[in-house]
Short mmCIF file of C-alpha atoms in Angstrom, two decimals:
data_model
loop_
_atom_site.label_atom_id
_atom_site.label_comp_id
_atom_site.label_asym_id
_atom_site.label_seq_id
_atom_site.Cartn_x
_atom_site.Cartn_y
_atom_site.Cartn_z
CA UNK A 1 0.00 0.00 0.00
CA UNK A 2 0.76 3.70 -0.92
CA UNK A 3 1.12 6.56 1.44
CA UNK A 4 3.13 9.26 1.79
CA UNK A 5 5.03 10.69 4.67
CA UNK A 6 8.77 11.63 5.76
CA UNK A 7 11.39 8.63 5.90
CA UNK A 8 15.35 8.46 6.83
CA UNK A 9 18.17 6.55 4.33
CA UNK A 10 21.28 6.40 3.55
CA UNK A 11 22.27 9.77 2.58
CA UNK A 12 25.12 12.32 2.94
CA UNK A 13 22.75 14.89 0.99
CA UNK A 14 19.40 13.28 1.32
CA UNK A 15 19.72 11.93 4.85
CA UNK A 16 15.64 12.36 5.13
CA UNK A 17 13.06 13.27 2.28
CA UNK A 18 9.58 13.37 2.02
CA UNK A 19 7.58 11.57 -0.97
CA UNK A 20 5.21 8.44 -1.36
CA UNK A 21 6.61 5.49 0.27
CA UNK A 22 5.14 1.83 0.19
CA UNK A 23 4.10 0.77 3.96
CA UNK A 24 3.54 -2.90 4.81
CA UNK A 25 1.54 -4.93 7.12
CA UNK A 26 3.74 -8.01 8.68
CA UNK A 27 2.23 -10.03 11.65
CA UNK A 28 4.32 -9.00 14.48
CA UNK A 29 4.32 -10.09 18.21
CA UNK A 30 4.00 -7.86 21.18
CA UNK A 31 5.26 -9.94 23.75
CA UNK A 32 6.86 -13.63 24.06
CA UNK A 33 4.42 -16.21 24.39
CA UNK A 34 1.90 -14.37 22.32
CA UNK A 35 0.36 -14.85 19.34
CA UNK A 36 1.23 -12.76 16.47
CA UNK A 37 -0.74 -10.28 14.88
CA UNK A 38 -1.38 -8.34 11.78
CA UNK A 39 -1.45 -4.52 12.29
CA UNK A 40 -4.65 -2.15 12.26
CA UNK A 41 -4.41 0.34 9.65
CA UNK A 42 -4.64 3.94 11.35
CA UNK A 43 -4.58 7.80 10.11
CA UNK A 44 -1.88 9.76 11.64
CA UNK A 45 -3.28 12.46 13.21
CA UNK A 46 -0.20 14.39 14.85
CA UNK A 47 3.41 13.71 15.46
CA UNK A 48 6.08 15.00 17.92
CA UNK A 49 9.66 15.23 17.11
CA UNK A 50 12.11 13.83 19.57
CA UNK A 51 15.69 14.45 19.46
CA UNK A 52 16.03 10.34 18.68
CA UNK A 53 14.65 11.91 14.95
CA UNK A 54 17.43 14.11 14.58
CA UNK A 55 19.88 11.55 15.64
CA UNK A 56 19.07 9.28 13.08
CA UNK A 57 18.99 11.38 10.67
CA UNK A 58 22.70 12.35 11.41
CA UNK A 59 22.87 8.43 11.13
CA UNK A 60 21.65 8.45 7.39
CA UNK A 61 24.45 10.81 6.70
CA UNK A 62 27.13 9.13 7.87
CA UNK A 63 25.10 5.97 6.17
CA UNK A 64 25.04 4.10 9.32
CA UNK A 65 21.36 3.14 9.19
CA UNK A 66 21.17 -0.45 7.99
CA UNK A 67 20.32 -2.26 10.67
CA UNK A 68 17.57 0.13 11.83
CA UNK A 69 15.65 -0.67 8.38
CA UNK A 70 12.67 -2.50 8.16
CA UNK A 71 13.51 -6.39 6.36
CA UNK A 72 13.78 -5.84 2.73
CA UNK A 73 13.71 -2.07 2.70
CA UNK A 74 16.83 0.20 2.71
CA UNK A 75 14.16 3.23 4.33
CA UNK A 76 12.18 3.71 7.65
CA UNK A 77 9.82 5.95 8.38
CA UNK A 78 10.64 8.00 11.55
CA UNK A 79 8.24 9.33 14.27
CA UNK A 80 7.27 7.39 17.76
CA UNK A 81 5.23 9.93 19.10
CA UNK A 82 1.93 11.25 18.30
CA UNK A 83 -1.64 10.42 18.22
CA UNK A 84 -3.43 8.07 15.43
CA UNK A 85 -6.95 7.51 15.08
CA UNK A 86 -8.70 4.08 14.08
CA UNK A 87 -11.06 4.35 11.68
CA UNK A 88 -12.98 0.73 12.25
CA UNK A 89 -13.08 1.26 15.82
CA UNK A 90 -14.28 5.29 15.80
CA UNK A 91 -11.68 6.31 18.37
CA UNK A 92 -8.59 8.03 19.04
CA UNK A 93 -5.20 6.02 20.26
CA UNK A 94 -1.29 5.94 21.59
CA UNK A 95 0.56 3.70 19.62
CA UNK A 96 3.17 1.55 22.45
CA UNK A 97 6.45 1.85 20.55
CA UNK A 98 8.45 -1.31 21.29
CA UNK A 99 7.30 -4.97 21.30
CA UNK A 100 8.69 -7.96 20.41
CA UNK A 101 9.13 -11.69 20.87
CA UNK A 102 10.47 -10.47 24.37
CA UNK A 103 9.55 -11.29 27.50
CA UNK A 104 10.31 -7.43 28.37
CA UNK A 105 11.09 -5.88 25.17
CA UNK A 106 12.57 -2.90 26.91
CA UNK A 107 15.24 -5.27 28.93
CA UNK A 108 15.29 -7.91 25.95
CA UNK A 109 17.85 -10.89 26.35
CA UNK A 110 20.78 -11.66 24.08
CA UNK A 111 18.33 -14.43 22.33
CA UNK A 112 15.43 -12.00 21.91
CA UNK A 113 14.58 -9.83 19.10
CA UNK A 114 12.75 -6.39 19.77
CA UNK A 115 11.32 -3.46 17.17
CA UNK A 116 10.28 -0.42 17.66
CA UNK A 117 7.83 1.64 15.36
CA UNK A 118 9.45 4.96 13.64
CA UNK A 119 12.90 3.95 15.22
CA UNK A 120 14.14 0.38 14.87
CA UNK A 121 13.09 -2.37 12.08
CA UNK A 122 9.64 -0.72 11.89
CA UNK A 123 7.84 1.69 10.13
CA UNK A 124 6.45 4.96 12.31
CA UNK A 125 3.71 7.85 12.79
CA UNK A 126 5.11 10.39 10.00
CA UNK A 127 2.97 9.24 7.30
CA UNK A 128 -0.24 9.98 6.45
CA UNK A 129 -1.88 6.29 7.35
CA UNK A 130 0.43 3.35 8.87
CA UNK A 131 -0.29 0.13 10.36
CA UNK A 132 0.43 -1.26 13.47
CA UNK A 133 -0.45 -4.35 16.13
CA UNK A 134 -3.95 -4.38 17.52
CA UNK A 135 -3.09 -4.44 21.02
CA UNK A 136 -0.51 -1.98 20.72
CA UNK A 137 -2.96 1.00 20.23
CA UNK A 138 -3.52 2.16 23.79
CA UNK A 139 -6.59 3.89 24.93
CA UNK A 140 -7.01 7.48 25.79
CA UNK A 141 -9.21 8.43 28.25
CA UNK A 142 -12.92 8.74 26.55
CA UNK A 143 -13.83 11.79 29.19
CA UNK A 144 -11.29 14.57 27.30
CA UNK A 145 -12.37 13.87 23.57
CA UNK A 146 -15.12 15.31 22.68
CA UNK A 147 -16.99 13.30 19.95
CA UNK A 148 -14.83 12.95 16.72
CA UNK A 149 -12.39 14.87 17.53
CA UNK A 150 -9.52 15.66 19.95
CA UNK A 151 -9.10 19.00 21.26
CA UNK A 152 -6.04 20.44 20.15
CA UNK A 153 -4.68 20.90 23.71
CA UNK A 154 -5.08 17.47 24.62
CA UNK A 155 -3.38 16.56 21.20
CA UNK A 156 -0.23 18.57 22.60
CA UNK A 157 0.07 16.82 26.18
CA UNK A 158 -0.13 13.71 24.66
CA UNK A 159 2.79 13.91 21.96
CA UNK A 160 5.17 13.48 25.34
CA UNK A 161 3.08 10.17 26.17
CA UNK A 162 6.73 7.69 24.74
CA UNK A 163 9.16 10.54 26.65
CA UNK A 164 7.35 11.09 30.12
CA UNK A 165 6.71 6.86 29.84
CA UNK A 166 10.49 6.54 28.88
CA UNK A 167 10.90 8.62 32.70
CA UNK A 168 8.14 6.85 34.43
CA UNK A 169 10.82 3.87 33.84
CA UNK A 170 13.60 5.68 34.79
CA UNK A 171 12.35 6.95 38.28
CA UNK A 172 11.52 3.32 38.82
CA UNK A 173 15.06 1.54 37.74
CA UNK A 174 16.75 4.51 40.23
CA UNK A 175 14.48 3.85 42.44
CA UNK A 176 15.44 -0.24 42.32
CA UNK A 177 18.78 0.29 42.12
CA UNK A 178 18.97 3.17 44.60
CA UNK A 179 17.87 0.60 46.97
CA UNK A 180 20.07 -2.17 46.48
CA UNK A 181 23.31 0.44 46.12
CA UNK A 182 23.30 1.78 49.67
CA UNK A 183 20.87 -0.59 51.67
CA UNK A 184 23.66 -2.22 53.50
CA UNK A 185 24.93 1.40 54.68
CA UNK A 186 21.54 2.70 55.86
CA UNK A 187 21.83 -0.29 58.05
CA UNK A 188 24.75 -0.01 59.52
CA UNK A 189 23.83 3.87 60.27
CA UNK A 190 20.56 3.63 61.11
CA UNK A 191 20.89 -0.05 62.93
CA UNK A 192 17.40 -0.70 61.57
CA UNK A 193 15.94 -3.42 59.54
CA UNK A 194 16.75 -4.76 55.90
CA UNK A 195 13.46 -3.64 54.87
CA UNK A 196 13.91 -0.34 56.75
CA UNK A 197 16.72 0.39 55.25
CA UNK A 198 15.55 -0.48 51.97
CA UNK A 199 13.42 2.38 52.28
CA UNK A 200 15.74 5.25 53.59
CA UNK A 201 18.21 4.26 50.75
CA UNK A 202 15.60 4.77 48.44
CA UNK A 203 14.48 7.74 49.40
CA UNK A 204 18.29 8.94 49.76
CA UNK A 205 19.31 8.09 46.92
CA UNK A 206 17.19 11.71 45.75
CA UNK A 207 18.31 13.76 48.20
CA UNK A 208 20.39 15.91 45.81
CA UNK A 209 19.56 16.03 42.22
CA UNK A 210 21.60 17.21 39.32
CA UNK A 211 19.82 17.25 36.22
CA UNK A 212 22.56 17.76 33.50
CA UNK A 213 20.69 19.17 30.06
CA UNK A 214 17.11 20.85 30.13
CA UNK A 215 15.12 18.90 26.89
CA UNK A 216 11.67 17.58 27.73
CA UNK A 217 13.50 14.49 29.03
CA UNK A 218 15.41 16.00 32.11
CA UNK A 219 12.44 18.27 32.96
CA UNK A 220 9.76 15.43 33.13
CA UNK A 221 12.13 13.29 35.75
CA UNK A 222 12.62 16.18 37.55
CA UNK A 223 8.82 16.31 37.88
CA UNK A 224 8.12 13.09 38.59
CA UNK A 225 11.05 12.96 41.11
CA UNK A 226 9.11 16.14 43.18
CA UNK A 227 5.76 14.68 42.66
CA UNK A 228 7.11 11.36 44.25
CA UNK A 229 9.94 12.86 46.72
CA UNK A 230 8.55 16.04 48.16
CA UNK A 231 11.74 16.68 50.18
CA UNK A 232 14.09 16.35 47.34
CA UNK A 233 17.07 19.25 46.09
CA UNK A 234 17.00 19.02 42.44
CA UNK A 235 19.08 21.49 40.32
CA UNK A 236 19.05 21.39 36.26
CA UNK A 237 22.13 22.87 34.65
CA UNK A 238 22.01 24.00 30.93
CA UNK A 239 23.28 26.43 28.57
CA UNK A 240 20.29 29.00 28.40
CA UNK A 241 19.46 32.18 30.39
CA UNK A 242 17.73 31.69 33.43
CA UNK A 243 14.93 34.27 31.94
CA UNK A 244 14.40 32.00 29.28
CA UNK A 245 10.92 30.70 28.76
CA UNK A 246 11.31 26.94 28.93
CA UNK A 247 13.64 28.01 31.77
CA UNK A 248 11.33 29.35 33.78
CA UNK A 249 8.58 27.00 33.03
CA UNK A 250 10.18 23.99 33.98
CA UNK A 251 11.68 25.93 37.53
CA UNK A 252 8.40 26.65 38.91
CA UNK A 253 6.97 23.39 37.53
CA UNK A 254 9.30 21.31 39.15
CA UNK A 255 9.87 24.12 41.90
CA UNK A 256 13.68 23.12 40.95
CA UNK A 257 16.94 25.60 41.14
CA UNK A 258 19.05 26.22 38.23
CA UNK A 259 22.71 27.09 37.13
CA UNK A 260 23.16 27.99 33.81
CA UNK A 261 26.55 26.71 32.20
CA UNK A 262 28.27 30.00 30.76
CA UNK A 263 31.67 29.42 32.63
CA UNK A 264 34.92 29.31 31.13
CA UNK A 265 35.71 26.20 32.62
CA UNK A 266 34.35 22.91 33.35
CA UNK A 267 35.69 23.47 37.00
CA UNK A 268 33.87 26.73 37.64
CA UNK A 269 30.47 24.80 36.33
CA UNK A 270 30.99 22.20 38.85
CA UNK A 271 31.84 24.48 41.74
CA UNK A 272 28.85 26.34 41.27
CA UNK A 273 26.63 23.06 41.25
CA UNK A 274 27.99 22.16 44.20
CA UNK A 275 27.37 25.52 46.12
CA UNK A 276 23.71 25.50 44.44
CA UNK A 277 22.65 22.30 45.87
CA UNK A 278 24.35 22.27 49.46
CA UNK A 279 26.70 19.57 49.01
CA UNK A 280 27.73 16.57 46.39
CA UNK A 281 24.74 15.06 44.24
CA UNK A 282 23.66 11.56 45.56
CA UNK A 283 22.12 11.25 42.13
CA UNK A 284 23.56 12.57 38.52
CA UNK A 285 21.06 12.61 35.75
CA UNK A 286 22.79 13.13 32.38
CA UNK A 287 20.49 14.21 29.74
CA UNK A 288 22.19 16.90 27.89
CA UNK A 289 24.08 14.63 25.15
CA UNK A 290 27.37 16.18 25.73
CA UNK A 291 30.40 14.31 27.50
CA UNK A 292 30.89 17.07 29.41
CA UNK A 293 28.21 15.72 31.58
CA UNK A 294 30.49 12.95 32.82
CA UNK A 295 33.81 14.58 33.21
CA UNK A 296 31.96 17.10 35.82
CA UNK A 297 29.86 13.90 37.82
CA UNK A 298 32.87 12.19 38.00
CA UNK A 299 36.48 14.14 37.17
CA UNK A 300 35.34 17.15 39.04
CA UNK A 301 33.51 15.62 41.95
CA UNK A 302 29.73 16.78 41.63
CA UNK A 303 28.44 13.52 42.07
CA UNK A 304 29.41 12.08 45.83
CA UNK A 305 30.51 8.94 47.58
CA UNK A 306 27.59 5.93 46.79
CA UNK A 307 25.84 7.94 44.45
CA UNK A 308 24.42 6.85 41.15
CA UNK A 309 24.69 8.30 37.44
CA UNK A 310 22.19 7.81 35.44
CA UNK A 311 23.53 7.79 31.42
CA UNK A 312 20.21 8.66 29.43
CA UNK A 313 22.24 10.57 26.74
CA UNK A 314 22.55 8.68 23.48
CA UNK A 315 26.19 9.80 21.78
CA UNK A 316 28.50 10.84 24.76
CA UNK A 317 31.09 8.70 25.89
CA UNK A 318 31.57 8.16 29.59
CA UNK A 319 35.64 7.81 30.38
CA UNK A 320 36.61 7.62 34.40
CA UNK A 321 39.86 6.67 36.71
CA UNK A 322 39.17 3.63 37.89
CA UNK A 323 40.82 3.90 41.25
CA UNK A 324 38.86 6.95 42.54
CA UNK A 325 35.71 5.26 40.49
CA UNK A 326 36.16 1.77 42.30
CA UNK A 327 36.86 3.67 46.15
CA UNK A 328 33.74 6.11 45.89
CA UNK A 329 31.09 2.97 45.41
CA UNK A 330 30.01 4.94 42.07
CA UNK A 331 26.95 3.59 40.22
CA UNK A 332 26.41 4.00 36.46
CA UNK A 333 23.40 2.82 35.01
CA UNK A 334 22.02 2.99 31.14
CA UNK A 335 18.32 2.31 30.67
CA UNK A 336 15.89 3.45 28.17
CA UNK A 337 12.36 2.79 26.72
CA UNK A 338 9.25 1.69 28.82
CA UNK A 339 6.93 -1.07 29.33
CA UNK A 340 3.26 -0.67 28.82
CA UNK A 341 2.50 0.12 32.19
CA UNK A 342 4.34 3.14 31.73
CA UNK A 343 3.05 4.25 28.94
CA UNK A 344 -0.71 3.83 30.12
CA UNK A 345 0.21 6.01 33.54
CA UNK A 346 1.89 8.57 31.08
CA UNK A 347 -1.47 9.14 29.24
CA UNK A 348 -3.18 10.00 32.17
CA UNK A 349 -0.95 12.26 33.55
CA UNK A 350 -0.50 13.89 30.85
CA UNK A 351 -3.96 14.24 30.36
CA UNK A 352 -4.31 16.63 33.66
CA UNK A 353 -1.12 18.24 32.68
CA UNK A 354 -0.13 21.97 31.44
CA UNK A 355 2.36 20.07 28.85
CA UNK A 356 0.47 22.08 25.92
CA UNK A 357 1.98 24.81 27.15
CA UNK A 358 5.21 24.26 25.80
CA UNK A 359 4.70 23.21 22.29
CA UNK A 360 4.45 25.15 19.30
CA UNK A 361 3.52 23.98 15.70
CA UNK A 362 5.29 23.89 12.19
CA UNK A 363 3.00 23.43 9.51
CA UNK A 364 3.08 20.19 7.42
CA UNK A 365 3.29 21.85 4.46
CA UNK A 366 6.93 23.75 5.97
CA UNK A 367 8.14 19.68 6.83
CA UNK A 368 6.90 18.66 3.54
CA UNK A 369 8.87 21.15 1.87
CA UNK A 370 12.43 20.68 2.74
CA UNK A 371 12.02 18.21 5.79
CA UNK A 372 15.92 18.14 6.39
CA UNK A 373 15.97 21.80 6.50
CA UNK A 374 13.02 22.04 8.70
CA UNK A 375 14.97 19.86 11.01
CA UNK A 376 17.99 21.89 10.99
CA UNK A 377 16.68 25.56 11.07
CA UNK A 378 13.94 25.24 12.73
CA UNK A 379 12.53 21.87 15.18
CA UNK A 380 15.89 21.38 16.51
CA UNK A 381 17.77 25.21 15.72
CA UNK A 382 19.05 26.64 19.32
CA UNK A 383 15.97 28.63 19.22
CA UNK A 384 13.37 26.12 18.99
CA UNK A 385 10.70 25.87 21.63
CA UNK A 386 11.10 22.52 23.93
CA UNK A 387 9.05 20.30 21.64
CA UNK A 388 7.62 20.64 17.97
CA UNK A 389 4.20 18.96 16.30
CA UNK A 390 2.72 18.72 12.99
CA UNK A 391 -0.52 18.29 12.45
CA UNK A 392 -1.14 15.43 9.74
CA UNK A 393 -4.96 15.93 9.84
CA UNK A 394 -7.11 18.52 10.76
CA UNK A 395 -10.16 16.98 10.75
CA UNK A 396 -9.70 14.72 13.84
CA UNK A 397 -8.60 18.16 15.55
CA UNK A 398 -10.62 20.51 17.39
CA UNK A 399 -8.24 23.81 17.19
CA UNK A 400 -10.58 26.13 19.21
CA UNK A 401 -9.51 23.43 22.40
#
């Protein structure tokens, strides 16, 4: 089957065009142990671009996209979040990225196999009509749709369902690993109980917060580390003015502090984190895709003794001493995507959240254009807003909501 819609190759001048493109329908399986399924065709009704988009596109340049191809196509169309609508069921839905013939697609083992729609081995949402599993297409909650349509506000919140999912999962694996990291030293302080201390290590383990790089990403876990940890200091660090828009709307919604990295030296940036938030971090959070993240966690001392880094950037190496590494109990951790769960949580969050707020639109027709352009001057320029939509059809959307 025809459509058309934007898709990534193999390209040092072409790395992403947009044109008619043949989509396909293969049975796929959403977890181990269950059956597989042919895929529900669906009309794409908006997309958000996520900085994984940009990234492979820099991939097509450099022609280092083959394996992320769908079998027996040397294309994939990009975009994993976004809102499609079902046409034989009437109703509006989330498509679940990843699935697989996994167990846990999002921890697969070294004899699973995994895909993930718009990013890995499987077509995504930046086409005008696309198919995907059945039981894959998650539900939004009937009470904020009004008829046949979805207001365009609630389109906007929900564009962050894969992103505030994919930190859903990472509050959880800090909060797992938190525990085990420093449970046996909460007992020998506190002289309490396994399960005690299980509990204050947990809870510990977010008792000072840097948040290195200020995307969507590193504000959402800062929100859902104050929603869960009232108590907590959390401090983002970033390159823009503190008067900055996004700035100040991810402050006072995560009612966080905030240094922004002008210094001349990484030394300087680190001192002033550590005067900021009262002491060394007991948890790093690098988001910001830079390695400069790591050299001031670990070769300028922001992050403290038993504390744990949490590597969400995709690109950056992460190079350490060992012998100050090894003696200071440091935790590194690398973790990304979500289970269902987490997506289904994320869609009703988001639902009662302000999210819309912070996303602006380019028009389809802009995209269609020059999409490689579009990605370059404007959806991820240094003056974009925090996230970017498109709207791929504007009669599912009510724009007056």
């Amino acid at each position: 089957m025809l459509t058309k819609g934007t898709y990534f190759q193999n390209s040092k001048e072409a790395p992403i065009v947009y044109g008619e493109v043949e989509i396909f329908n293969p049975a796929r399986k959403r977890l181990k142990g269950e059956e597989e399924k042919l895929g529900k065709l669906c009309k794409t009704v908006c997309t958000g671009f996520c900085g994984t988009d940009y990234e492979l596109m820099r991939m097509g340049e450099r022609e280092e996209l083959d394996s992320k191809f769908p079998e027996g196509v040397h294309r994939l169309i990009n975009g994993h979040e976004g809102v499609v609508y079902l046409p034989d069921e009437k109703r509006f839905a989330i498509v679940l990225i990843r699935g697989g013939d996994a167990y846990d697609p999002t921890r697969y083992m070294d004899d699973e196999t995994y895909f993930e729609y718009g990013c890995d081995k499987a077509d995504g949402l930046m086409c005008e009509e696309n198919y995907y599993h059945p039981d894959m297409l998650l539900e939004i909650p009937k009470q904020y749709i009004n008829g046949d349509k979805i207001p365009l506000s609630l389109a906007k919140k929900l564009v962050f369902s894969d992103p505030y999912a994919c930190m859903i999962f990472q509050l959880e694996r800090m909060e797992d690993l938190g525990s085990a990291q420093n449970f046996r030293l909460e007992m020998a302080i506190n002289k309490c109980s396994e399960d005690e201390a299980r509990k204050k290590a947990k809870e510990n383990i977010f008792k000072r917060v840097v948040i290195f790089g200020l995307g969507t990403t590193g504000m959402f876990i800062g929100d859902l580390i104050r929603q869960s940890y009232p108590e907590a200091e959390i401090l983002f660090v970033a390159r823009s003015r503190e008067d900055n828009p996004k700035i100040r709307f991810a402050k006072e919604k995560v009612k966080a502090k905030y240094v922004c990295n002008n210094f001349e030296t990484e030394k300087d940036c680190a001192q002033a984190i550590l005067e900021a938030l009262g002491g060394k971090a007991t948890a790093f959070i690098a988001t910001s895709g830079n390695s400069v993240e790591s050299r001031i966690a670990f070769d300028h001392g922001v992050l403290g003794n038993n504390g744990i880094y949490n590597s969400f950037s995709l690109g950056p190496d992460i190079k350490l001493r060992t012998m100050p590494f090894g003696f200071k109990n440091h935790l590194i951790f690398g973790s990304i995507n979500f289970r269902q769960d987490h997506m289904e949580r994320a869609i009703k969050i988001l639902c009662e959240s302000d999210y819309d707020k912070i996303v602006e639109l380019i028009d389809l027709e802009e995209l269609k254009k020059n999409p490689k352009e579009a990605y370059e001057n404007k959806i991820y320029a240094k003056n974009a807003p925090l996230k970017t939509m498109t709207i791929w059809d504007h009669s599912y959307i009510d724009m007056d909501k």
